[in-house]
Amino acid sequence: MAETRETRVLIIGSGPAGYTAGVYASRAMLNPILVQGIEPGGQLTTTTEVENWPGDTEVQGPDLMVRMEAHAKAMGTEIIGDIITDLDLTKRPFTAKGDSGTTYIADAVILATGARAKWLGLPSEEKFKGFGVSACATCDGFFYRGQEIVVIGGGNTAVEEALFLTNFASKVTLVHRRDELRAEKILIDRLMKNPKIEPMWFHELEEVVGTENPLGVEAVRLRHSKTGEITEIPAKGVFVAIGHAPANELVKDVLETHMGGYVVTKPDSTETSIPGVFAAGDLTDHKYRQAVTSAGMGCMAALEAERFLAEQGEGETSLPLGYGAEVANSAAE
Ligand code: FAD
Ligand code: NAP
């Protein structure tokens, strides 16, 4: 039977932003409900070593997210395995519909739906998705033991994926459309020192070539970005790592977005154009897109939601002493 759940704060998303919002909203006694979505734990569950989460020199992405979930739960966040399919922000309380049939009614909403892998949009990429073409090395790398693999892209994700795939592959070719990587220096250094990785500069994927029956990848056809010359190299796996786009489907028609769909928030705030609706993490961040910045924004969103609800006269605020005064001071400057 379809259920209706009421909550002061509904958090949509279970990445670092969502779970951190859960920790803070719980400690503010708001009894938040957090809906996890299709990827419980978010993007970090698709990687291995995370080396820039403060306090952990190295931690596995999935382990970190299990810990964050446990932390939010221990503080009092109710965590629900559901996907929000429809969100009505036209009037308060806000209404969200879950794929499970549950309706969520909330006084405030924290959007933390993050980002999803981008695809090139080639027909051959679509055809071989799941049959040799992937966007997740940690999920699918194991299938390519002893094989030749191609990674497309030049950012942190592409370089990390290429490095990770050397655990399985006989050779990894990193195909990038320029001759300069935008990945962090430490990762570039590791890439250049890895004998199994060969960068192919100024090349773009033209076509994935493979067999029909069974469906499988055999080669990639690459186009030189400058000369247009076509080269074909063998590959059993193709990993597309060309960046991520904000998961804005629920709100793109009602909230202002910019820079390719990122939700606009007020400066130094997670407030959106609708009072009571806050956005945190990669959904709103076209610049940093890191776990730690997402977690920071999740904290801000919960504190701002708490203040918003207190101002609406629907609850007592438990913001730390001095928090309001500090804001008043800076506003007066
Ligand atoms: P996400 O982690 O993207 O989580 C979004 C959440 O929203 C998911 O749980 C999803 O299920 C949920 N959701 C989406 N739509 C709905 C819906 N309709 N209903 C309910 N829930 C929904 N950053 C670092 O700092 N260090 C790293 O080493 C690092 N490595 C990375 C490696 C890879 C391969 C990738 C892809 C990213 C990496 N990042 C790293 C970036 C980091 O993962 C992101 O910045 C961070 O996860 C963003 O957190 P978030 O909470 O905004 O969203
Ligand atoms: P990104 O930084 O946006 O890089 C995307 C790469 O793909 C760029 O090199 C880009 O080329 C290339 N590209 C984009 N569209 C393309 C196309 N149509 N054809 C060919 N190449 C294309 O994305 P990302 O690497 O996924 O990283 C996303 C965010 O997550 C970043 O903020 C990153 O720092 C973070 N992240 C962090 C870590 C870490 O801290 N260890 C790990 C992974 C991700 P150009 O360079 O020419 O534009």
Tab-separated table of C-alpha atoms and ligand atoms in Angstrom:
chain	number	residue	atom	x	y	z
A	1	MET	CA	0.000	0.000	0.000
A	2	ALA	CA	1.240	3.493	-0.869
A	3	GLU	CA	2.686	5.159	2.216
A	4	THR	CA	3.008	8.850	3.112
A	5	ARG	CA	5.953	9.997	5.211
A	6	GLU	CA	6.229	13.440	6.760
A	7	THR	CA	9.516	14.985	7.793
A	8	ARG	CA	11.020	18.355	8.721
A	9	VAL	CA	13.893	17.816	6.291
A	10	LEU	CA	14.059	15.521	3.302
A	11	ILE	CA	17.591	14.869	2.046
A	12	ILE	CA	17.759	13.551	-1.510
A	13	GLY	CA	21.038	11.770	-2.244
A	14	SER	CA	23.501	9.597	-0.344
A	15	GLY	CA	26.928	10.902	-1.359
A	16	PRO	CA	29.215	12.896	0.957
A	17	ALA	CA	26.856	15.905	0.732
A	18	GLY	CA	23.724	13.943	1.648
A	19	TYR	CA	25.240	11.956	4.517
A	20	THR	CA	26.927	15.022	6.007
A	21	ALA	CA	23.630	16.907	5.819
A	22	GLY	CA	22.123	13.907	7.628
A	23	VAL	CA	24.674	14.111	10.442
A	24	TYR	CA	24.097	17.836	10.988
A	25	ALA	CA	20.306	17.796	10.564
A	26	SER	CA	20.075	14.893	13.023
A	27	ARG	CA	22.182	16.712	15.597
A	28	ALA	CA	19.829	19.677	15.159
A	29	MET	CA	17.007	17.307	16.202
A	30	LEU	CA	15.250	17.625	12.846
A	31	ASN	CA	14.798	13.834	12.421
A	32	PRO	CA	15.700	13.944	8.729
A	33	ILE	CA	14.762	11.347	6.166
A	34	LEU	CA	17.470	10.624	3.582
A	35	VAL	CA	16.545	8.917	0.312
A	36	GLN	CA	19.561	7.148	-1.170
A	37	GLY	CA	18.762	6.931	-4.875
A	38	ILE	CA	20.047	4.447	-7.392
A	39	GLU	CA	23.678	4.701	-6.242
A	40	PRO	CA	23.800	4.385	-2.423
A	41	GLY	CA	27.024	6.101	-1.328
A	42	GLY	CA	27.346	8.092	-4.560
A	43	GLN	CA	30.309	8.441	-6.894
A	44	LEU	CA	32.975	7.393	-4.396
A	45	THR	CA	31.571	3.870	-4.479
A	46	THR	CA	32.888	3.657	-8.062
A	47	THR	CA	36.515	4.229	-7.120
A	48	THR	CA	39.207	2.535	-5.040
A	49	GLU	CA	41.806	4.557	-3.091
A	50	VAL	CA	40.831	8.020	-1.928
A	51	GLU	CA	43.925	9.886	-0.774
A	52	ASN	CA	42.542	13.333	-0.064
A	53	TRP	CA	39.860	12.730	2.527
A	54	PRO	CA	41.233	14.523	5.603
A	55	GLY	CA	42.107	12.154	8.419
A	56	ASP	CA	42.695	9.167	6.147
A	57	THR	CA	45.983	8.975	4.262
A	58	GLU	CA	44.295	6.355	2.159
A	59	VAL	CA	40.788	4.942	2.330
A	60	GLN	CA	38.774	2.857	-0.101
A	61	GLY	CA	35.897	4.934	-1.545
A	62	PRO	CA	33.187	2.316	-0.826
A	63	ASP	CA	34.472	1.852	2.769
A	64	LEU	CA	34.387	5.594	3.387
A	65	MET	CA	30.801	5.777	2.188
A	66	VAL	CA	29.736	2.842	4.391
A	67	ARG	CA	31.237	4.732	7.345
A	68	MET	CA	29.441	7.951	6.377
A	69	GLU	CA	26.136	6.097	6.128
A	70	ALA	CA	26.678	4.504	9.549
A	71	HIS	CA	27.568	7.909	10.995
A	72	ALA	CA	24.409	9.583	9.656
A	73	LYS	CA	22.303	6.651	10.896
A	74	ALA	CA	23.901	6.695	14.344
A	75	MET	CA	23.105	10.400	14.695
A	76	GLY	CA	19.444	9.724	13.907
A	77	THR	CA	18.991	10.045	10.139
A	78	GLU	CA	16.394	7.675	8.742
A	79	ILE	CA	17.938	6.233	5.598
A	80	ILE	CA	15.591	4.901	2.951
A	81	GLY	CA	16.451	2.912	-0.172
A	82	ASP	CA	14.225	4.646	-2.690
A	83	ILE	CA	14.571	6.884	-5.751
A	84	ILE	CA	12.746	10.205	-5.959
A	85	THR	CA	10.984	10.318	-9.302
A	86	ASP	CA	8.970	13.502	-8.910
A	87	LEU	CA	9.435	16.593	-6.785
A	88	ASP	CA	6.848	19.350	-6.309
A	89	LEU	CA	8.522	22.502	-5.027
A	90	THR	CA	5.678	24.874	-5.979
A	91	LYS	CA	4.269	24.996	-2.442
A	92	ARG	CA	5.315	24.228	1.106
A	93	PRO	CA	5.306	21.658	2.519
A	94	PHE	CA	7.113	20.174	-0.467
A	95	THR	CA	6.091	16.816	-1.911
A	96	ALA	CA	8.348	14.128	-3.340
A	97	LYS	CA	7.261	10.867	-4.899
A	98	GLY	CA	9.383	7.767	-4.553
A	99	ASP	CA	9.785	4.951	-7.048
A	100	SER	CA	8.548	2.669	-4.254
A	101	GLY	CA	5.176	4.443	-4.252
A	102	THR	CA	5.946	6.324	-1.021
A	103	THR	CA	5.101	10.047	-0.884
A	104	TYR	CA	7.422	12.226	1.183
A	105	ILE	CA	6.128	15.513	2.599
A	106	ALA	CA	8.801	17.873	3.888
A	107	ASP	CA	9.083	21.368	5.363
A	108	ALA	CA	12.540	21.737	3.840
A	109	VAL	CA	14.424	19.841	1.141
A	110	ILE	CA	18.167	19.346	0.732
A	111	LEU	CA	19.082	18.397	-2.811
A	112	ALA	CA	22.288	16.342	-2.911
A	113	THR	CA	21.836	14.339	-6.104
A	114	GLY	CA	25.445	14.821	-7.223
A	115	ALA	CA	26.645	14.085	-10.720
A	116	ARG	CA	26.710	11.259	-13.258
A	117	ALA	CA	29.229	10.114	-15.830
A	118	LYS	CA	29.039	11.798	-19.221
A	119	TRP	CA	29.046	9.787	-22.444
A	120	LEU	CA	30.332	10.778	-25.853
A	121	GLY	CA	26.997	10.094	-27.554
A	122	LEU	CA	28.368	7.868	-30.334
A	123	PRO	CA	26.001	5.176	-31.690
A	124	SER	CA	28.766	2.535	-31.372
A	125	GLU	CA	29.387	3.584	-27.727
A	126	GLU	CA	25.690	3.044	-26.994
A	127	LYS	CA	25.649	-0.274	-28.841
A	128	PHE	CA	28.540	-1.766	-26.833
A	129	LYS	CA	27.631	-0.287	-23.408
A	130	GLY	CA	27.830	-3.202	-20.976
A	131	PHE	CA	29.530	-5.323	-23.677
A	132	GLY	CA	33.003	-3.781	-23.593
A	133	VAL	CA	32.167	-0.107	-23.131
A	134	SER	CA	32.008	1.140	-19.531
A	135	ALA	CA	32.285	4.309	-17.416
A	136	CYS	CA	33.409	2.527	-14.234
A	137	ALA	CA	36.797	0.843	-14.018
A	138	THR	CA	36.275	-0.440	-10.480
A	139	CYS	CA	33.001	-2.054	-11.515
A	140	ASP	CA	34.169	-3.645	-14.773
A	141	GLY	CA	37.997	-3.682	-14.825
A	142	PHE	CA	38.170	-7.263	-13.573
A	143	PHE	CA	36.646	-8.549	-16.840
A	144	TYR	CA	39.692	-7.435	-18.838
A	145	ARG	CA	42.476	-9.502	-17.318
A	146	GLY	CA	45.383	-9.751	-19.753
A	147	GLN	CA	43.560	-7.661	-22.374
A	148	GLU	CA	44.265	-4.338	-24.065
A	149	ILE	CA	42.136	-1.456	-22.829
A	150	VAL	CA	41.503	2.106	-23.936
A	151	VAL	CA	40.579	4.958	-21.582
A	152	ILE	CA	39.151	8.183	-23.032
A	153	GLY	CA	39.688	11.494	-21.204
A	154	GLY	CA	42.331	13.648	-19.539
A	155	GLY	CA	41.002	14.510	-16.070
A	156	ASN	CA	41.484	12.927	-12.650
A	157	THR	CA	38.938	10.216	-13.378
A	158	ALA	CA	40.597	9.138	-16.656
A	159	VAL	CA	44.070	9.023	-15.107
A	160	GLU	CA	42.884	7.153	-12.012
A	161	GLU	CA	40.939	4.695	-14.154
A	162	ALA	CA	43.959	4.107	-16.394
A	163	LEU	CA	46.188	3.466	-13.368
A	164	PHE	CA	43.653	1.146	-11.758
A	165	LEU	CA	43.145	-0.805	-14.971
A	166	THR	CA	46.855	-1.675	-15.149
A	167	ASN	CA	46.055	-4.149	-12.329
A	168	PHE	CA	44.264	-6.246	-14.936
A	169	ALA	CA	45.172	-5.156	-18.450
A	170	SER	CA	48.234	-6.078	-20.508
A	171	LYS	CA	48.244	-2.520	-21.873
A	172	VAL	CA	46.214	0.657	-21.287
A	173	THR	CA	46.099	3.386	-23.923
A	174	LEU	CA	44.986	6.767	-22.575
A	175	VAL	CA	43.368	8.655	-25.418
A	176	HIS	CA	43.153	12.414	-24.879
A	177	ARG	CA	42.031	15.127	-27.269
A	178	ARG	CA	44.863	17.483	-26.264
A	179	ASP	CA	48.479	16.928	-25.176
A	180	GLU	CA	47.939	18.302	-21.681
A	181	LEU	CA	46.128	16.510	-18.868
A	182	ARG	CA	43.930	18.390	-16.408
A	183	ALA	CA	44.492	15.747	-13.720
A	184	GLU	CA	46.412	16.487	-10.501
A	185	LYS	CA	50.214	16.526	-10.824
A	186	ILE	CA	50.695	13.544	-8.497
A	187	LEU	CA	48.441	11.413	-10.689
A	188	ILE	CA	50.115	12.543	-13.915
A	189	ASP	CA	53.454	11.608	-12.412
A	190	ARG	CA	52.209	8.097	-11.607
A	191	LEU	CA	50.707	7.752	-15.066
A	192	MET	CA	53.915	8.731	-16.834
A	193	LYS	CA	55.949	6.288	-14.751
A	194	ASN	CA	53.646	3.327	-15.402
A	195	PRO	CA	55.143	1.108	-18.125
A	196	LYS	CA	51.769	-0.412	-18.993
A	197	ILE	CA	50.203	2.951	-19.939
A	198	GLU	CA	50.709	4.647	-23.277
A	199	PRO	CA	49.179	8.100	-23.775
A	200	MET	CA	47.853	8.909	-27.228
A	201	TRP	CA	47.696	12.687	-27.492
A	202	PHE	CA	45.460	14.668	-29.845
A	203	HIS	CA	43.100	11.767	-30.467
A	204	GLU	CA	39.361	11.325	-30.064
A	205	LEU	CA	37.162	8.262	-30.234
A	206	GLU	CA	35.536	7.992	-33.638
A	207	GLU	CA	33.990	4.535	-33.373
A	208	VAL	CA	33.993	1.409	-31.248
A	209	VAL	CA	34.435	-1.637	-33.473
A	210	GLY	CA	33.336	-5.118	-32.458
A	211	THR	CA	31.574	-8.377	-33.126
A	212	GLU	CA	27.811	-8.837	-33.379
A	213	ASN	CA	27.337	-12.326	-32.040
A	214	PRO	CA	28.351	-12.382	-29.276
A	215	LEU	CA	28.344	-8.596	-28.887
A	216	GLY	CA	31.900	-7.573	-27.933
A	217	VAL	CA	34.558	-4.938	-28.551
A	218	GLU	CA	37.606	-5.728	-30.708
A	219	ALA	CA	39.109	-2.326	-31.557
A	220	VAL	CA	38.664	1.435	-31.496
A	221	ARG	CA	38.911	3.816	-34.401
A	222	LEU	CA	40.552	7.075	-33.305
A	223	ARG	CA	40.591	10.427	-35.100
A	224	HIS	CA	43.553	12.797	-34.814
A	225	SER	CA	42.149	16.060	-33.385
A	226	LYS	CA	44.304	18.180	-35.703
A	227	THR	CA	44.812	16.226	-38.911
A	228	GLY	CA	41.608	14.146	-38.902
A	229	GLU	CA	43.694	11.053	-39.674
A	230	ILE	CA	42.052	7.782	-38.556
A	231	THR	CA	43.986	5.108	-36.648
A	232	GLU	CA	42.607	1.763	-35.481
A	233	ILE	CA	44.046	0.059	-32.417
A	234	PRO	CA	42.991	-3.231	-30.793
A	235	ALA	CA	41.015	-3.053	-27.529
A	236	LYS	CA	38.721	-5.406	-25.658
A	237	GLY	CA	37.522	-2.714	-23.245
A	238	VAL	CA	36.774	0.991	-23.661
A	239	PHE	CA	36.426	3.146	-20.541
A	240	VAL	CA	34.849	6.532	-21.157
A	241	ALA	CA	36.027	9.012	-18.493
A	242	ILE	CA	35.212	12.430	-19.941
A	243	GLY	CA	33.702	14.027	-16.859
A	244	HIS	CA	30.452	14.231	-15.031
A	245	ALA	CA	27.243	16.222	-15.451
A	246	PRO	CA	25.018	17.357	-12.559
A	247	ALA	CA	22.073	15.075	-11.793
A	248	ASN	CA	19.518	17.893	-12.035
A	249	GLU	CA	16.578	16.042	-13.599
A	250	LEU	CA	14.264	16.624	-10.615
A	251	VAL	CA	14.723	20.398	-10.564
A	252	LYS	CA	16.070	21.616	-13.906
A	253	ASP	CA	12.733	23.169	-14.887
A	254	VAL	CA	12.053	24.884	-11.565
A	255	LEU	CA	15.435	26.000	-10.258
A	256	GLU	CA	17.927	28.260	-11.967
A	257	THR	CA	20.932	26.382	-13.367
A	258	HIS	CA	24.163	27.519	-15.018
A	259	MET	CA	27.487	26.251	-16.436
A	260	GLY	CA	25.914	23.166	-18.024
A	261	GLY	CA	23.110	22.469	-15.571
A	262	TYR	CA	24.593	23.088	-12.112
A	263	VAL	CA	21.969	24.409	-9.672
A	264	VAL	CA	22.579	28.051	-8.765
A	265	THR	CA	22.829	28.845	-5.059
A	266	LYS	CA	23.179	32.209	-3.366
A	267	PRO	CA	26.796	33.302	-2.767
A	268	ASP	CA	28.355	31.648	0.307
A	269	SER	CA	25.166	29.665	0.813
A	270	THR	CA	23.287	26.547	-0.281
A	271	GLU	CA	19.999	28.449	-0.599
A	272	THR	CA	18.342	28.085	-3.983
A	273	SER	CA	15.807	30.457	-5.515
A	274	ILE	CA	13.006	28.637	-3.616
A	275	PRO	CA	12.952	29.337	0.154
A	276	GLY	CA	13.287	26.076	2.050
A	277	VAL	CA	15.091	24.283	-0.794
A	278	PHE	CA	18.855	23.895	-0.419
A	279	ALA	CA	21.372	22.382	-2.826
A	280	ALA	CA	24.738	20.879	-1.878
A	281	GLY	CA	27.628	18.990	-3.434
A	282	ASP	CA	28.392	18.246	-7.076
A	283	LEU	CA	24.839	19.171	-8.087
A	284	THR	CA	25.726	22.798	-7.515
A	285	ASP	CA	29.520	22.812	-7.860
A	286	HIS	CA	31.022	23.168	-11.327
A	287	LYS	CA	34.393	24.144	-9.879
A	288	TYR	CA	35.775	21.863	-7.151
A	289	ARG	CA	33.684	18.654	-7.278
A	290	GLN	CA	35.476	16.927	-4.411
A	291	ALA	CA	34.224	14.717	-1.596
A	292	VAL	CA	35.395	17.152	1.051
A	293	THR	CA	33.786	20.203	-0.566
A	294	SER	CA	30.558	18.251	-1.067
A	295	ALA	CA	30.559	17.235	2.590
A	296	GLY	CA	31.167	20.880	3.558
A	297	MET	CA	28.189	21.989	1.522
A	298	GLY	CA	26.063	19.237	3.082
A	299	CYS	CA	26.914	20.707	6.486
A	300	MET	CA	25.991	24.214	5.292
A	301	ALA	CA	22.694	23.000	3.840
A	302	ALA	CA	21.648	21.350	7.109
A	303	LEU	CA	22.550	24.411	9.171
A	304	GLU	CA	20.700	26.660	6.738
A	305	ALA	CA	17.662	24.364	6.687
A	306	GLU	CA	17.590	24.420	10.469
A	307	ARG	CA	17.735	28.195	10.567
A	308	PHE	CA	15.063	28.445	7.866
A	309	LEU	CA	12.703	26.185	9.820
A	310	ALA	CA	13.355	28.071	13.048
A	311	GLU	CA	12.577	31.362	11.319
A	312	GLN	CA	9.341	29.878	10.035
A	313	GLY	CA	8.401	29.332	13.687
A	314	GLU	CA	8.209	25.614	13.230
A	315	GLY	CA	10.923	24.630	15.600
A	316	GLU	CA	13.575	25.756	17.998
A	317	THR	CA	16.997	26.439	16.606
A	318	SER	CA	19.945	24.639	18.080
A	319	LEU	CA	22.629	26.430	16.077
A	320	PRO	CA	25.831	26.721	18.059
A	321	LEU	CA	26.100	29.791	20.239
A	322	GLY	CA	27.626	32.696	18.370
A	323	TYR	CA	26.727	31.328	14.926
A	324	GLY	CA	23.922	33.843	14.382
A	325	ALA	CA	25.981	36.657	15.907
A	326	GLU	CA	28.860	35.966	13.540
A	327	VAL	CA	26.566	36.154	10.554
A	328	ALA	CA	24.980	39.360	11.869
A	329	ASN	CA	28.471	40.834	12.329
A	330	SER	CA	29.615	40.045	8.857
A	331	ALA	CA	26.340	41.362	7.439
A	332	ALA	CA	26.937	44.613	9.318
A	333	GLU	CA	30.449	45.049	7.900
B	1	FAD	P1	27.385	11.969	-5.350
B	1	FAD	O1	28.521	11.288	-4.724
B	1	FAD	O2	27.359	12.112	-6.841
B	1	FAD	O3	26.068	11.253	-4.863
B	1	FAD	C1	24.816	11.588	-5.415
B	1	FAD	C2	23.759	10.790	-4.724
B	1	FAD	O4	22.459	11.242	-5.153
B	1	FAD	C3	23.805	9.299	-5.013
B	1	FAD	O5	23.676	8.609	-3.805
B	1	FAD	C4	22.566	9.054	-5.873
B	1	FAD	O6	22.018	7.761	-5.676
B	1	FAD	C5	21.637	10.125	-5.332
B	1	FAD	N1	20.553	10.497	-6.240
B	1	FAD	C6	20.636	10.962	-7.510
B	1	FAD	N2	19.409	11.130	-8.029
B	1	FAD	C7	18.534	10.768	-7.056
B	1	FAD	C8	17.122	10.685	-6.976
B	1	FAD	N3	16.343	11.019	-8.019
B	1	FAD	N4	16.549	10.250	-5.840
B	1	FAD	C9	17.320	9.925	-4.765
B	1	FAD	N5	18.663	9.989	-4.776
B	1	FAD	C10	19.251	10.385	-5.918
B	1	FAD	N6	36.656	13.220	-4.907
B	1	FAD	C11	37.628	13.334	-3.973
B	1	FAD	O7	37.590	14.242	-3.136
B	1	FAD	N7	38.638	12.415	-3.904
B	1	FAD	C12	38.723	11.370	-4.767
B	1	FAD	O8	39.673	10.579	-4.697
B	1	FAD	C13	37.714	11.232	-5.741
B	1	FAD	N8	37.741	10.195	-6.596
B	1	FAD	C14	36.756	10.068	-7.507
B	1	FAD	C15	36.798	8.972	-8.392
B	1	FAD	C16	35.807	8.791	-9.327
B	1	FAD	C17	35.858	7.606	-10.262
B	1	FAD	C18	34.740	9.729	-9.411
B	1	FAD	C19	33.632	9.532	-10.421
B	1	FAD	C20	34.703	10.827	-8.564
B	1	FAD	C21	35.707	11.012	-7.612
B	1	FAD	N9	35.713	12.095	-6.737
B	1	FAD	C22	36.682	12.203	-5.783
B	1	FAD	C23	34.658	13.116	-6.760
B	1	FAD	C24	33.624	12.806	-5.631
B	1	FAD	O9	33.214	11.463	-5.746
B	1	FAD	C25	32.425	13.735	-5.738
B	1	FAD	O10	32.857	15.078	-5.685
B	1	FAD	C26	31.430	13.489	-4.611
B	1	FAD	O11	31.044	12.138	-4.537
B	1	FAD	C27	30.178	14.340	-4.781
B	1	FAD	O12	29.348	14.088	-3.688
B	1	FAD	P2	27.794	14.398	-3.709
B	1	FAD	O13	27.285	14.042	-2.373
B	1	FAD	O14	27.565	15.767	-4.218
B	1	FAD	O15	27.156	13.439	-4.823
B	2	NAP	P1	36.934	16.598	-15.744
B	2	NAP	O1	37.931	17.095	-14.763
B	2	NAP	O2	35.837	17.498	-16.208
B	2	NAP	O3	37.769	16.081	-17.021
B	2	NAP	C1	37.110	15.579	-18.150
B	2	NAP	C2	38.165	15.197	-19.202
B	2	NAP	O4	37.512	14.611	-20.324
B	2	NAP	C3	38.954	16.390	-19.715
B	2	NAP	O5	40.301	16.040	-19.873
B	2	NAP	C4	38.285	16.692	-21.034
B	2	NAP	O6	39.182	17.194	-21.997
B	2	NAP	C5	37.819	15.334	-21.505
B	2	NAP	N1	36.632	15.444	-22.332
B	2	NAP	C6	35.460	16.063	-22.016
B	2	NAP	N2	34.567	15.940	-23.029
B	2	NAP	C7	35.210	15.227	-23.991
B	2	NAP	C8	34.811	14.782	-25.285
B	2	NAP	N3	33.591	15.023	-25.767
B	2	NAP	N4	35.703	14.087	-26.012
B	2	NAP	C9	36.945	13.824	-25.528
B	2	NAP	N5	37.376	14.220	-24.306
B	2	NAP	C10	36.509	14.913	-23.561
B	2	NAP	O7	36.186	15.283	-15.215
B	2	NAP	P2	36.642	14.110	-14.208
B	2	NAP	O8	38.012	13.680	-14.512
B	2	NAP	O9	35.551	13.102	-14.226
B	2	NAP	O10	36.630	14.828	-12.788
B	2	NAP	C11	35.393	15.383	-12.295
B	2	NAP	C12	35.622	15.988	-10.917
B	2	NAP	O11	35.837	14.932	-9.972
B	2	NAP	C13	36.850	16.881	-10.886
B	2	NAP	O12	36.597	17.996	-10.074
B	2	NAP	C14	37.898	16.005	-10.283
B	2	NAP	O13	38.900	16.735	-9.584
B	2	NAP	C15	37.075	15.141	-9.322
B	2	NAP	N6	37.812	13.894	-9.120
B	2	NAP	C16	38.789	13.927	-8.156
B	2	NAP	C17	39.605	12.824	-7.985
B	2	NAP	C18	40.686	12.903	-6.952
B	2	NAP	O14	40.695	13.836	-6.174
B	2	NAP	N7	41.601	11.971	-6.904
B	2	NAP	C19	39.406	11.699	-8.782
B	2	NAP	C20	38.424	11.703	-9.751
B	2	NAP	C21	37.644	12.829	-9.926
B	2	NAP	P3	39.819	18.663	-21.876
B	2	NAP	O15	40.873	18.551	-20.812
B	2	NAP	O16	40.371	18.883	-23.232
B	2	NAP	O17	38.690	19.568	-21.525
